[in-house]
Structures are given as structure tokens and as C-alpha cells.
mmCIF file of C-alpha atoms in Angstrom:
data_model
loop_
_atom_site.group_PDB
_atom_site.id
_atom_site.type_symbol
_atom_site.label_atom_id
_atom_site.label_comp_id
_atom_site.label_asym_id
_atom_site.label_seq_id
_atom_site.Cartn_x
_atom_site.Cartn_y
_atom_site.Cartn_z
ATOM 1 C CA SER U 21 3.605 -2.113 -19.218
ATOM 2 C CA SER U 22 3.094 -0.563 -16.019
ATOM 3 C CA ASP U 23 0.329 2.280 -15.203
ATOM 4 C CA LEU U 24 2.762 3.854 -12.433
ATOM 5 C CA THR U 25 6.442 4.693 -13.600
ATOM 6 C CA GLN U 26 8.916 4.597 -10.494
ATOM 7 C CA ASP U 27 13.251 5.086 -11.198
ATOM 8 C CA PRO U 28 14.313 2.061 -9.531
ATOM 9 C CA ALA U 29 17.501 4.203 -7.770
ATOM 10 C CA VAL U 30 18.747 6.965 -6.992
ATOM 11 C CA SER U 31 21.032 9.301 -4.093
ATOM 12 C CA VAL U 32 21.459 12.419 -2.797
ATOM 13 C CA ALA U 33 23.892 13.411 -0.334
ATOM 14 C CA LEU U 34 23.608 14.182 3.274
ATOM 15 C CA GLY U 35 21.356 17.205 3.720
ATOM 16 C CA GLN U 36 20.342 17.305 0.289
ATOM 17 C CA THR U 37 17.795 17.683 -1.620
ATOM 18 C CA ILE U 38 16.167 14.742 -3.571
ATOM 19 C CA ARG U 39 13.120 14.459 -5.456
ATOM 20 C CA ILE U 40 11.848 10.896 -5.826
ATOM 21 C CA THR U 41 8.751 11.048 -8.938
ATOM 22 C CA CYS U 42 6.618 9.078 -9.982
ATOM 23 C CA GLN U 43 4.388 8.759 -13.416
ATOM 24 C CA GLY U 44 1.240 7.761 -14.763
ATOM 25 C CA ASP U 45 -2.112 8.864 -16.533
ATOM 26 C CA SER U 46 -4.720 8.358 -13.648
ATOM 27 C CA LEU U 47 -2.038 11.103 -11.494
ATOM 28 C CA THR U 48 -3.982 13.799 -13.790
ATOM 29 C CA THR U 49 -7.622 12.196 -11.315
ATOM 30 C CA TYR U 50 -6.297 10.932 -8.336
ATOM 31 C CA TYR U 51 -3.142 11.724 -6.307
ATOM 32 C CA ALA U 52 -0.651 9.941 -4.898
ATOM 33 C CA SER U 53 0.322 8.338 -1.955
ATOM 34 C CA TRP U 54 3.965 7.228 -0.637
ATOM 35 C CA TYR U 55 5.411 4.391 1.578
ATOM 36 C CA GLN U 56 8.926 4.084 2.331
ATOM 37 C CA GLN U 57 9.793 0.476 3.267
ATOM 38 C CA LYS U 58 12.603 0.485 5.595
ATOM 39 C CA PRO U 59 14.484 -3.838 4.963
ATOM 40 C CA GLY U 60 12.240 -5.833 6.559
ATOM 41 C CA GLN U 61 9.910 -3.729 8.020
ATOM 42 C CA ALA U 62 5.821 -2.669 6.713
ATOM 43 C CA PRO U 63 5.669 0.661 4.860
ATOM 44 C CA VAL U 64 4.979 3.852 6.235
ATOM 45 C CA LEU U 65 3.032 5.990 5.044
ATOM 46 C CA VAL U 66 5.059 9.397 4.679
ATOM 47 C CA ASN U 67 2.413 11.613 2.331
ATOM 48 C CA TYR U 68 -1.045 11.764 0.445
ATOM 49 C CA GLY U 69 -3.100 13.625 -1.045
ATOM 50 C CA LYS U 70 -2.278 17.435 -2.400
ATOM 51 C CA ASN U 71 0.744 17.928 1.027
ATOM 52 C CA ASN U 72 -0.388 15.898 4.235
ATOM 53 C CA ARG U 73 1.971 13.737 6.160
ATOM 54 C CA PRO U 74 0.266 11.742 8.878
ATOM 55 C CA SER U 75 1.604 12.610 12.573
ATOM 56 C CA GLY U 76 4.878 11.669 13.641
ATOM 57 C CA ILE U 77 6.241 11.402 9.580
ATOM 58 C CA PRO U 78 8.824 14.625 9.475
ATOM 59 C CA ASP U 79 7.886 18.363 7.641
ATOM 60 C CA ARG U 80 11.740 17.291 5.340
ATOM 61 C CA PHE U 81 8.708 15.012 3.737
ATOM 62 C CA SER U 82 6.494 16.804 1.326
ATOM 63 C CA GLY U 83 4.433 15.806 -1.700
ATOM 64 C CA SER U 84 3.417 17.420 -5.034
ATOM 65 C CA ARG U 85 2.045 17.184 -8.182
ATOM 66 C CA SER U 86 2.643 18.941 -12.105
ATOM 67 C CA GLY U 87 0.355 16.613 -15.025
ATOM 68 C CA ASN U 88 1.178 12.816 -14.167
ATOM 69 C CA THR U 89 4.002 13.157 -12.496
ATOM 70 C CA ALA U 90 3.486 13.434 -8.673
ATOM 71 C CA SER U 91 6.740 13.673 -6.760
ATOM 72 C CA LEU U 92 7.894 13.305 -2.835
ATOM 73 C CA ILE U 93 10.722 15.550 -1.626
ATOM 74 C CA ILE U 94 12.401 14.890 0.869
ATOM 75 C CA THR U 95 14.580 18.877 2.136
ATOM 76 C CA GLY U 96 17.590 18.029 4.022
ATOM 77 C CA ALA U 97 17.801 14.446 3.903
ATOM 78 C CA GLN U 98 18.881 11.803 7.062
ATOM 79 C CA ALA U 99 20.786 8.932 6.843
ATOM 80 C CA GLU U 100 17.972 7.513 8.087
ATOM 81 C CA ASP U 101 16.264 8.651 5.364
ATOM 82 C CA GLU U 102 17.527 5.131 3.404
ATOM 83 C CA ALA U 103 14.701 2.814 2.218
ATOM 84 C CA GLU U 104 12.849 1.716 -0.642
ATOM 85 C CA TYR U 105 9.359 4.286 -1.709
ATOM 86 C CA TYR U 106 6.412 3.528 -3.678
ATOM 87 C CA CYS U 107 3.709 5.195 -4.612
ATOM 88 C CA ASN U 108 0.274 4.326 -4.657
ATOM 89 C CA SER U 109 -2.495 5.473 -7.247
ATOM 90 C CA ARG U 110 -5.855 4.194 -8.796
ATOM 91 C CA ASP U 111 -4.855 2.163 -12.214
ATOM 92 C CA THR U 112 -5.376 3.337 -15.715
ATOM 93 C CA SER U 113 -8.511 2.786 -15.624
ATOM 94 C CA GLY U 114 -9.591 4.528 -12.821
ATOM 95 C CA ASN U 115 -11.327 0.731 -10.952
ATOM 96 C CA HIS U 116 -8.761 0.321 -8.438
ATOM 97 C CA LEU U 117 -5.738 0.335 -6.452
ATOM 98 C CA VAL U 118 -2.010 0.424 -7.741
ATOM 99 C CA PHE U 119 2.275 0.317 -6.525
ATOM 100 C CA GLY U 120 4.385 2.305 -8.891
ATOM 101 C CA GLY U 121 7.760 0.015 -8.893
ATOM 102 C CA GLY U 122 9.545 0.868 -6.341
ATOM 103 C CA THR U 123 12.433 4.013 -5.666
ATOM 104 C CA LYS U 124 15.504 2.894 -4.447
ATOM 105 C CA LEU U 125 16.957 5.862 -2.347
ATOM 106 C CA THR U 126 20.754 5.526 -0.789
ATOM 107 C CA VAL U 127 22.020 8.517 1.047
ATOM 108 C CA LEU U 128 25.359 9.399 0.526
ATOM 109 C CA GLN E 30 -4.649 3.852 18.169
ATOM 110 C CA VAL E 31 -5.748 1.203 15.616
ATOM 111 C CA GLN E 32 -3.415 -2.108 15.328
ATOM 112 C CA LEU E 33 -3.607 -4.441 12.962
ATOM 113 C CA GLN E 34 -2.121 -7.960 13.509
ATOM 114 C CA GLU E 35 -1.757 -11.154 10.477
ATOM 115 C CA SER E 36 -2.497 -14.143 11.338
ATOM 116 C CA GLY E 37 -2.256 -17.785 9.382
ATOM 117 C CA PRO E 38 -0.150 -21.185 7.770
ATOM 118 C CA GLY E 39 3.407 -20.070 7.116
ATOM 119 C CA LEU E 40 3.049 -23.052 4.597
ATOM 120 C CA VAL E 41 0.999 -23.832 1.549
ATOM 121 C CA LYS E 42 0.568 -26.416 -0.405
ATOM 122 C CA PRO E 43 0.647 -25.331 -4.319
ATOM 123 C CA SER E 44 -2.693 -25.889 -5.748
ATOM 124 C CA GLU E 45 -4.376 -25.728 -2.452
ATOM 125 C CA THR E 46 -5.700 -22.789 -0.052
ATOM 126 C CA LEU E 47 -4.480 -19.712 0.936
ATOM 127 C CA SER E 48 -6.574 -18.244 3.854
ATOM 128 C CA LEU E 49 -5.219 -15.676 6.503
ATOM 129 C CA THR E 50 -6.725 -13.259 9.060
ATOM 130 C CA CYS E 51 -6.638 -10.463 9.858
ATOM 131 C CA THR E 52 -7.375 -8.612 13.878
ATOM 132 C CA VAL E 53 -8.097 -5.074 14.033
ATOM 133 C CA SER E 54 -7.483 -3.843 17.613
ATOM 134 C CA GLY E 55 -7.642 -0.265 18.889
ATOM 135 C CA GLY E 56 -10.209 0.309 16.815
ATOM 136 C CA SER E 57 -14.205 -0.851 15.209
ATOM 137 C CA ILE E 58 -13.474 -2.595 11.837
ATOM 138 C CA SER E 59 -16.875 -1.021 10.964
ATOM 139 C CA SER E 60 -16.674 2.984 8.446
ATOM 140 C CA PHE E 61 -13.342 2.428 7.072
ATOM 141 C CA TYR E 62 -12.666 -0.592 3.770
ATOM 142 C CA TRP E 63 -9.537 -3.011 4.697
ATOM 143 C CA SER E 64 -7.073 -4.078 2.099
ATOM 144 C CA TRP E 65 -4.325 -6.318 1.639
ATOM 145 C CA ILE E 66 -1.062 -5.918 -0.253
ATOM 146 C CA ARG E 67 1.475 -8.700 -0.629
ATOM 147 C CA GLN E 68 5.425 -8.531 -1.626
ATOM 148 C CA SER E 69 6.410 -11.003 -3.138
ATOM 149 C CA PRO E 70 10.505 -11.264 -2.200
ATOM 150 C CA GLY E 71 12.623 -8.605 -2.678
ATOM 151 C CA LYS E 72 9.948 -6.811 -5.856
ATOM 152 C CA GLY E 73 7.573 -4.305 -5.027
ATOM 153 C CA LEU E 74 4.322 -3.782 -3.356
ATOM 154 C CA GLU E 75 1.158 -5.118 -5.088
ATOM 155 C CA TRP E 76 -2.843 -3.990 -3.775
ATOM 156 C CA ILE E 77 -4.538 -7.654 -3.862
ATOM 157 C CA GLY E 78 -8.667 -6.067 -2.376
ATOM 158 C CA TYR E 79 -9.848 -3.880 -0.025
ATOM 159 C CA ILE E 80 -13.167 -5.229 1.184
ATOM 160 C CA HIS E 81 -15.920 -2.510 3.328
ATOM 161 C CA ASN E 82 -18.113 -3.855 6.415
ATOM 162 C CA SER E 83 -20.809 -3.234 4.370
ATOM 163 C CA GLY E 84 -19.617 -5.765 1.517
ATOM 164 C CA ILE E 85 -18.083 -3.509 -0.755
ATOM 165 C CA THR E 86 -15.212 -5.736 -2.382
ATOM 166 C CA ASN E 87 -12.924 -4.492 -5.253
ATOM 167 C CA TYR E 88 -9.587 -6.847 -6.342
ATOM 168 C CA ASN E 89 -6.536 -6.398 -8.893
ATOM 169 C CA PRO E 90 -7.991 -7.262 -11.303
ATOM 170 C CA SER E 91 -4.824 -10.735 -12.073
ATOM 171 C CA LEU E 92 -6.159 -12.277 -8.877
ATOM 172 C CA LYS E 93 -9.631 -12.101 -9.110
ATOM 173 C CA SER E 94 -10.394 -15.177 -9.999
ATOM 174 C CA ARG E 95 -9.170 -16.338 -7.135
ATOM 175 C CA VAL E 96 -9.668 -13.625 -4.490
ATOM 176 C CA THR E 97 -11.952 -13.454 -2.071
ATOM 177 C CA ILE E 98 -11.832 -11.325 1.019
ATOM 178 C CA SER E 99 -14.798 -10.913 4.038
ATOM 179 C CA ILE E 100 -14.946 -9.160 6.501
ATOM 180 C CA ASP E 101 -15.850 -10.811 10.745
ATOM 181 C CA THR E 102 -17.366 -7.726 12.503
ATOM 182 C CA SER E 103 -18.317 -9.625 15.481
ATOM 183 C CA LYS E 104 -14.719 -10.135 16.015
ATOM 184 C CA ASN E 105 -13.417 -7.517 14.404
ATOM 185 C CA GLN E 106 -11.571 -9.758 11.930
ATOM 186 C CA PHE E 107 -11.115 -9.762 7.592
ATOM 187 C CA SER E 108 -9.380 -12.406 6.208
ATOM 188 C CA LEU E 109 -8.776 -13.046 2.480
ATOM 189 C CA LYS E 110 -7.982 -16.730 0.650
ATOM 190 C CA LEU E 111 -6.420 -17.150 -2.814
ATOM 191 C CA THR E 112 -7.185 -20.217 -4.080
ATOM 192 C CA SER E 113 -5.006 -22.359 -6.037
ATOM 193 C CA VAL E 114 -1.699 -20.570 -5.050
ATOM 194 C CA THR E 115 1.682 -21.037 -6.392
ATOM 195 C CA ALA E 116 4.866 -20.608 -6.261
ATOM 196 C CA ALA E 117 3.628 -16.830 -7.292
ATOM 197 C CA ASP E 118 2.256 -16.386 -4.653
ATOM 198 C CA THR E 119 5.370 -17.139 -2.128
ATOM 199 C CA ALA E 120 5.581 -13.380 -0.358
ATOM 200 C CA VAL E 121 4.923 -11.845 2.802
ATOM 201 C CA TYR E 122 1.313 -9.741 2.755
ATOM 202 C CA TYR E 123 0.156 -7.349 4.321
ATOM 203 C CA CYS E 124 -3.012 -5.854 6.230
ATOM 204 C CA ALA E 125 -3.739 -2.458 5.817
ATOM 205 C CA ARG E 126 -6.500 -0.612 6.403
ATOM 206 C CA ARG E 127 -7.763 1.965 3.520
ATOM 207 C CA ALA E 128 -9.205 5.547 3.089
ATOM 208 C CA GLY E 129 -10.279 7.957 0.466
ATOM 209 C CA TYR E 130 -8.601 11.283 -0.168
ATOM 210 C CA TYR E 131 -11.109 14.327 -0.307
ATOM 211 C CA ASP E 132 -11.242 17.998 -0.549
ATOM 212 C CA SER E 133 -13.312 20.739 -1.827
ATOM 213 C CA ASN E 134 -13.759 19.286 -4.961
ATOM 214 C CA GLY E 135 -14.488 15.428 -3.877
ATOM 215 C CA TYR E 136 -13.206 11.922 -3.720
ATOM 216 C CA HIS E 137 -8.742 12.653 -5.447
ATOM 217 C CA GLY E 138 -7.331 9.665 -4.249
ATOM 218 C CA ASP E 139 -6.306 6.872 -1.318
ATOM 219 C CA LEU E 140 -3.686 6.091 0.884
ATOM 220 C CA PHE E 141 -3.511 2.973 3.540
ATOM 221 C CA ASP E 142 -2.326 4.196 7.135
ATOM 222 C CA PRO E 143 -1.538 1.748 8.811
ATOM 223 C CA TRP E 144 -0.609 -1.491 8.561
ATOM 224 C CA GLY E 145 0.262 -5.169 9.766
ATOM 225 C CA GLN E 146 3.506 -6.631 10.367
ATOM 226 C CA GLY E 147 3.481 -8.986 7.885
ATOM 227 C CA THR E 148 3.558 -12.664 7.170
ATOM 228 C CA LEU E 149 5.294 -14.589 5.210
ATOM 229 C CA VAL E 150 3.371 -17.108 2.722
ATOM 230 C CA THR E 151 5.602 -20.039 1.391
ATOM 231 C CA VAL E 152 4.247 -22.180 -2.049
ATOM 232 C CA SER E 153 5.326 -24.581 -1.644
ATOM 233 C CA SER E 154 5.235 -28.859 -1.628
#
């Protein structure tokens, strides 16, 4: 079983809000970081910690955590948000890092 | 701003050792942790390990027996060696800077930023 579990695929209508989730026991202790990856490109950090965005990331990307589930929320999804999204945090032991399996976001 | 660039052979024979270097520009390699992450074709991201300039390392348990990450502060570079490779090690290999996330209660998570562009390594005879 995976330490961090993500839905393989989700879709959202243009301009609507989507929540991409990441589940794992370690998330009750550690925050997740979130990465956007478009085809043929390296991943890009879009949110981390309690809810922090690197410079240049639109404020429609926000993060939250409840219990063992971390969420990346895209408010008012744009066509350019269509991508694969990965969460990252510690494994169940807390000693190593691990990525979730990724969620493919389709913007309709 | 800090930029990372991977370099190394794009083709490695089975059972041989994969060797990659990441060159850090625009900032010092000191005082941060530096990581390797890979992505097999059509698959997700897999954390390989990280190193601090103090020599502290942390490896993915599934790869630990075959992985060595080293650092050369004089060249602002860090490197990956993966021994006894098989076709399953074919992947795009990324280097990235790893940082810790801290709040008023202390350490609470990790983040990778920035990333290199990645380099494809194919294991084939």
C-alpha cells in the first residue's frame, strides 16, 4: 500500500473549483507540499506547509489539511491548470520522503 | 535565482553504474539539502534521496543498497551513483533543492524547489 494516496484523475469545468486530495497517516504530523507537472516539463512547486505559495504562483492555488488528508484547492480553474499534480510528505515512519501517485486534472 | 542542471550519460548498460551530476548556479550549495528524484516513463515521481553539505544523507529504503549521493562544495555540485542498474531504472532523473517547512512549533514538512529540467537515462544493452 502507498504511504500517500491520490485519486488518479479528476476533472473540473472551466472557472469552477476543484479539490485534489492526498491521504496518508503521516499527514496528521507533517504538512504536504504540492507540485504541478505539465507534459515534458519538470514539476513545479505550487503550495506547501500550512498554505504557502512560492512567488509567481497564482493565488487560486491554496492548500489545507484536515486529519490525515491534505488538499490542494484550485479556485476558478483555468485551462492552463490542466496538468498532473503530486503531493509529497514523509512516509509512515516519518524517516523518509515519499510522493503520492499523482492526480491528472482535466479542465473541461 | 538558483538554477539546477543535471548532466551525465543518457545510456547505461544493465548491471553497470548510473552516474549523474547536478550543477547548482546562482547560489551556494552550502546550508541546504540537495535531492535526487526520478520518474519512470509514464509513471509518478519517486524520491531517491538527499544530502546536506555536512555529509548527512537520507535514502529511499527501496534503493538504499544501490544508491550513493555525494557533494562537492568546491564545484557547487552534487552527484548520484546507482549501481547494478536494470531496465526498471530507466527514468528521467531530476535534481532539486530540498528545504524544510517550519512554523512556530518547529519542523513540519518538506518542499522541493527549484528543480532541474531533468535528464533521461535509459538502461539498455
